[in-house]
mmCIF file of C-alpha atoms in Angstrom:
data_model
loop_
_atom_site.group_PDB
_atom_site.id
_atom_site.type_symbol
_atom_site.label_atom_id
_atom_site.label_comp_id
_atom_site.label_asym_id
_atom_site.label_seq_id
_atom_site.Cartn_x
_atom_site.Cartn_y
_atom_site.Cartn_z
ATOM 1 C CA UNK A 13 154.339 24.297 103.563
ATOM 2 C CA UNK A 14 154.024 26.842 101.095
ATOM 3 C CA UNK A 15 152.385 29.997 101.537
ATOM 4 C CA UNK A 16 150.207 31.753 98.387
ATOM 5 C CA UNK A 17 149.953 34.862 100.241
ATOM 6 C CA UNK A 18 151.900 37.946 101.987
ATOM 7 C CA UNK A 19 153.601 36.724 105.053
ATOM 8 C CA UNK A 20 152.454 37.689 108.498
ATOM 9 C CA UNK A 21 155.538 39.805 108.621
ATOM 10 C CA UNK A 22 155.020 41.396 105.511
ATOM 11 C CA UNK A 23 151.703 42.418 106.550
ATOM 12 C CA UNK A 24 152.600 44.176 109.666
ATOM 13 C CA UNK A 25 155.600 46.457 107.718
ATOM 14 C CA UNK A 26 152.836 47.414 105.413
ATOM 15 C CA UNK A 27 150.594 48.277 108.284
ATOM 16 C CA UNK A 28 153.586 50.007 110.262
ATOM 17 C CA UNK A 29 155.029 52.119 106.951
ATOM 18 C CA UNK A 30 151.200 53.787 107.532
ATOM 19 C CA UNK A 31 153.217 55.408 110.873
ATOM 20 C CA UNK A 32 156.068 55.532 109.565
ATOM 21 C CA UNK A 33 156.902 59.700 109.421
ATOM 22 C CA UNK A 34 159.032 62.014 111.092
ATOM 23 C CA UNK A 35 155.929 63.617 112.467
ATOM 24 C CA UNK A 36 155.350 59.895 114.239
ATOM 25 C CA UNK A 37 159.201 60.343 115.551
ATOM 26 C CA UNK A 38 158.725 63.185 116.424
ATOM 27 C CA UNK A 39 155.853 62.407 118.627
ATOM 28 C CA UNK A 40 157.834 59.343 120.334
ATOM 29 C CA UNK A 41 160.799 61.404 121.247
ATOM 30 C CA UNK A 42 158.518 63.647 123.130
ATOM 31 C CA UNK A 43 156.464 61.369 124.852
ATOM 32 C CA UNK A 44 159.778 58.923 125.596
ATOM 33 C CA UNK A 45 162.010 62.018 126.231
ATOM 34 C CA UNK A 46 163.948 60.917 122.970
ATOM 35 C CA UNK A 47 163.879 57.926 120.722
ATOM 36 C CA UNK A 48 166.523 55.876 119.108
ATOM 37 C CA UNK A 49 165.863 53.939 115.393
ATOM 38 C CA UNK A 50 165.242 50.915 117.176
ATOM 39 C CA UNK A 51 163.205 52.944 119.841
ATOM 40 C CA UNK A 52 160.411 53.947 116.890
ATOM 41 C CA UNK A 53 160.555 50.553 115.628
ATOM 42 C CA UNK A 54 159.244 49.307 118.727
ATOM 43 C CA UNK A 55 157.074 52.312 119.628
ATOM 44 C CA UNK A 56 155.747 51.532 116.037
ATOM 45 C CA UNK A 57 154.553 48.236 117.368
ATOM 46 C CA UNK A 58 153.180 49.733 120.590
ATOM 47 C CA UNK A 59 150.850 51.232 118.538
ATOM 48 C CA UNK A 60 149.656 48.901 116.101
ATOM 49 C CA UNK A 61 148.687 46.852 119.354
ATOM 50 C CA UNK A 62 146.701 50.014 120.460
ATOM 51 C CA UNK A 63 144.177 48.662 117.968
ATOM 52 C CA UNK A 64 142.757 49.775 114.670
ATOM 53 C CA UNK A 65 140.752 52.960 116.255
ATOM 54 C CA UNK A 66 143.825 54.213 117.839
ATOM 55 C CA UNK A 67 145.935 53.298 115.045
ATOM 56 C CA UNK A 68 144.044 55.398 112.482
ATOM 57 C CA UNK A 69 143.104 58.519 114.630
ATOM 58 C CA UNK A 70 147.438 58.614 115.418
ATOM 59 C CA UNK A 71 148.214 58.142 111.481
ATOM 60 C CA UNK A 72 145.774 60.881 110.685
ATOM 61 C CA UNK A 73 147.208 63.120 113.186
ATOM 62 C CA UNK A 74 150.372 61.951 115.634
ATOM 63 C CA UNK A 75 149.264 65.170 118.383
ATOM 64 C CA UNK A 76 146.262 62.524 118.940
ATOM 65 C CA UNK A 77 148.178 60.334 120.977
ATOM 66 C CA UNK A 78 147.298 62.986 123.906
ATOM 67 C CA UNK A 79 143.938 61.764 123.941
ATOM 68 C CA UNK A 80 145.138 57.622 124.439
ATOM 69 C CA UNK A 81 144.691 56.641 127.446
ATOM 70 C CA UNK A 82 148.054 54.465 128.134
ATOM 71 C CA UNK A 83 149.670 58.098 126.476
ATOM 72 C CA UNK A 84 147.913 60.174 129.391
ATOM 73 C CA UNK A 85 148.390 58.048 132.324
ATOM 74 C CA UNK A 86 152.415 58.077 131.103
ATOM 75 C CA UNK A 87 152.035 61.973 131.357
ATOM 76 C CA UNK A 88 151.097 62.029 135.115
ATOM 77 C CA UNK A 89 154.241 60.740 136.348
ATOM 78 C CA UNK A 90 157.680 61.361 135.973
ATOM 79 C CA UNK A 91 159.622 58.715 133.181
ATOM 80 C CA UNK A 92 161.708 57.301 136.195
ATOM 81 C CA UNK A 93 158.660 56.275 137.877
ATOM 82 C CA UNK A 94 157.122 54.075 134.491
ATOM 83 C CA UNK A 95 157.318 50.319 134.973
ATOM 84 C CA UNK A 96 158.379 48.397 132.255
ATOM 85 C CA UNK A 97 155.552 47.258 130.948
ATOM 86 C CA UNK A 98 154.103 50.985 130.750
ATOM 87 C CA UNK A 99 156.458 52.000 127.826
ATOM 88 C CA UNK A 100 155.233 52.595 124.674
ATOM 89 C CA UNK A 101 157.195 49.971 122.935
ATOM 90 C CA UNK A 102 156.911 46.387 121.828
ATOM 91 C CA UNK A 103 159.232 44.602 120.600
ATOM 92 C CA UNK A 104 158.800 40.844 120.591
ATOM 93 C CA UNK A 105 155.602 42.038 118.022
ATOM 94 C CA UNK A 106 158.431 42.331 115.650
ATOM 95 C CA UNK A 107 159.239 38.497 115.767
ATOM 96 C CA UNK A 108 155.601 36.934 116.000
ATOM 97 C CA UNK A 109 155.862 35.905 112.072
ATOM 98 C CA UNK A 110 159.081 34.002 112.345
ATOM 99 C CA UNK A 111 158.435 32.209 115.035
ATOM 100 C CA UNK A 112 154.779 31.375 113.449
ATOM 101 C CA UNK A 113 156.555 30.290 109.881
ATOM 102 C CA UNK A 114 159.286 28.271 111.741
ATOM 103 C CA UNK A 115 156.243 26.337 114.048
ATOM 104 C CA UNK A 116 154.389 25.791 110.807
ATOM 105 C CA UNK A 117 157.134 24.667 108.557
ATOM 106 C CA UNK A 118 160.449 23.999 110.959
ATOM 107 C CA UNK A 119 162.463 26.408 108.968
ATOM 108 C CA UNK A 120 164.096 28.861 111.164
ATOM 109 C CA UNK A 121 164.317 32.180 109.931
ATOM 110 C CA UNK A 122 162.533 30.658 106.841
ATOM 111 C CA UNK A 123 159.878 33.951 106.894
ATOM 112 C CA UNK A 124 162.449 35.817 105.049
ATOM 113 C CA UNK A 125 163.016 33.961 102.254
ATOM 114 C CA UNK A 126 159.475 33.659 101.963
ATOM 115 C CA UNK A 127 159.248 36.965 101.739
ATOM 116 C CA UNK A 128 162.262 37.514 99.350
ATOM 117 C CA UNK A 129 160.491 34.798 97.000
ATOM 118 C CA UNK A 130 157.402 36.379 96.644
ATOM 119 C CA UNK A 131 159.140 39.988 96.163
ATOM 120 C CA UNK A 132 158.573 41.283 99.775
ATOM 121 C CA UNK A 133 161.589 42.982 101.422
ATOM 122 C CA UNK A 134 162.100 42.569 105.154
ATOM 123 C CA UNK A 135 162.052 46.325 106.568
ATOM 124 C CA UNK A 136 163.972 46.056 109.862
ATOM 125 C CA UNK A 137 164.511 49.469 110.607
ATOM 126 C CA UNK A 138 162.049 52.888 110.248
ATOM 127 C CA UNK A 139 162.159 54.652 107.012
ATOM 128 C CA UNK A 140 160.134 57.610 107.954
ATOM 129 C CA UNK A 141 158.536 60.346 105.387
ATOM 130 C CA UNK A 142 158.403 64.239 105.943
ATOM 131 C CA UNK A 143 160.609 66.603 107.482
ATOM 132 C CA UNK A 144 163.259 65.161 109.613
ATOM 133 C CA UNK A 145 162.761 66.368 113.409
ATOM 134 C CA UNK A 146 165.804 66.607 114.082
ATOM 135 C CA UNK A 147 166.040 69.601 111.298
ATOM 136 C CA UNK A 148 162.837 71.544 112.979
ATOM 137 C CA UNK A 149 162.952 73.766 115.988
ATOM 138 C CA UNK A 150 161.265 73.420 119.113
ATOM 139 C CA UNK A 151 158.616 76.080 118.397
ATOM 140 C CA UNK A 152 157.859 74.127 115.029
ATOM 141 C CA UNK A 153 157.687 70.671 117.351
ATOM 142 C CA UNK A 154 155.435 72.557 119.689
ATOM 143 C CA UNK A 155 152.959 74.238 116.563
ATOM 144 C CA UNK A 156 152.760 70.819 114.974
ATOM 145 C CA UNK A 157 152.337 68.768 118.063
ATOM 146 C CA UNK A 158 150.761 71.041 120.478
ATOM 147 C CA UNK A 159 148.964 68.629 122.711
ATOM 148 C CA UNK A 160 151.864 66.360 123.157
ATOM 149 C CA UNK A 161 154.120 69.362 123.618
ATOM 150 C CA UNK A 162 151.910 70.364 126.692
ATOM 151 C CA UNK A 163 152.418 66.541 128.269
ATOM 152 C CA UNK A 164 155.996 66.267 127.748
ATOM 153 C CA UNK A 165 157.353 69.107 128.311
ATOM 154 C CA UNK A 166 161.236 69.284 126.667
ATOM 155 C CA UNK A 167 163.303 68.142 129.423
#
């Protein structure tokens, strides 16, 4: 089976580069009391699945996750008390292409060279724009993300 166009995994790094900042990061390791590379990547994902609404209002402005709903009800209770299911990460989003390309075609891992052929690169990890956080002082954090600075408090 060949495919003429960008690959379903292709598609969803071009949608997630959109979040892809350190202002994004920066919201995620407030709202998940800190966040690894792999920990954006998935929170990444989280939100793409929030919809296209969502999605758009967060790019525009990352502080606007304090009006989503999941965001707030994660804000009433202490992390320790969040089920699973509740944090703002999803992974397995990551791997919905593959296993799509290998059903269609019975090539395992066959997505990437796909990709590769057609001059897409795999991104497997965040390469966020801006400022790094980890450079910018709480009061900066807390000016740029006010809202979210309120709900999660630095612990």
């Amino acid at each position: 089976m060949e495919l003429h166009h960008s690959t379903g995994r292709d598609l969803l790094n071009q949608v997630r580069r959109r979040s892809d900042t350190y202002d994004m990061w920066e919201a995620a390791n407030l709202i998940c009391g800190g966040c690894s590379t792999d920990g954006f990547w998935y929170f990444q994902a989280w939100l793409i699945g929030l919809g296209r609404d969502i999605f758009e209002r967060v790019v525009a402005d990352p502080d606007n996750l304090a009006e989503v709903p999941e965001v707030q009800r994660l804000a009433e209770r202490p992390m320790g008390e969040w089920a699973d299911d509740e944090w703002p990460r999803w992974e397995a989003l990551s791997y919905v292409a593959a296993g799509a390309y290998e059903e269609a075609t019975g090539v395992e891992d066959g997505v990437y060279d796909a990709m590769e052929e057609r001059g897409h690169s795999d991104q497997s990890d965040p390469q966020p724009s801006g400022l790094p956080w980890r450079l910018r002082e709480p009061e900066a954090v807390a000016q740029r993300l006010p809202r979210l600075s309120r709900m999660f408090p630095t612990r």
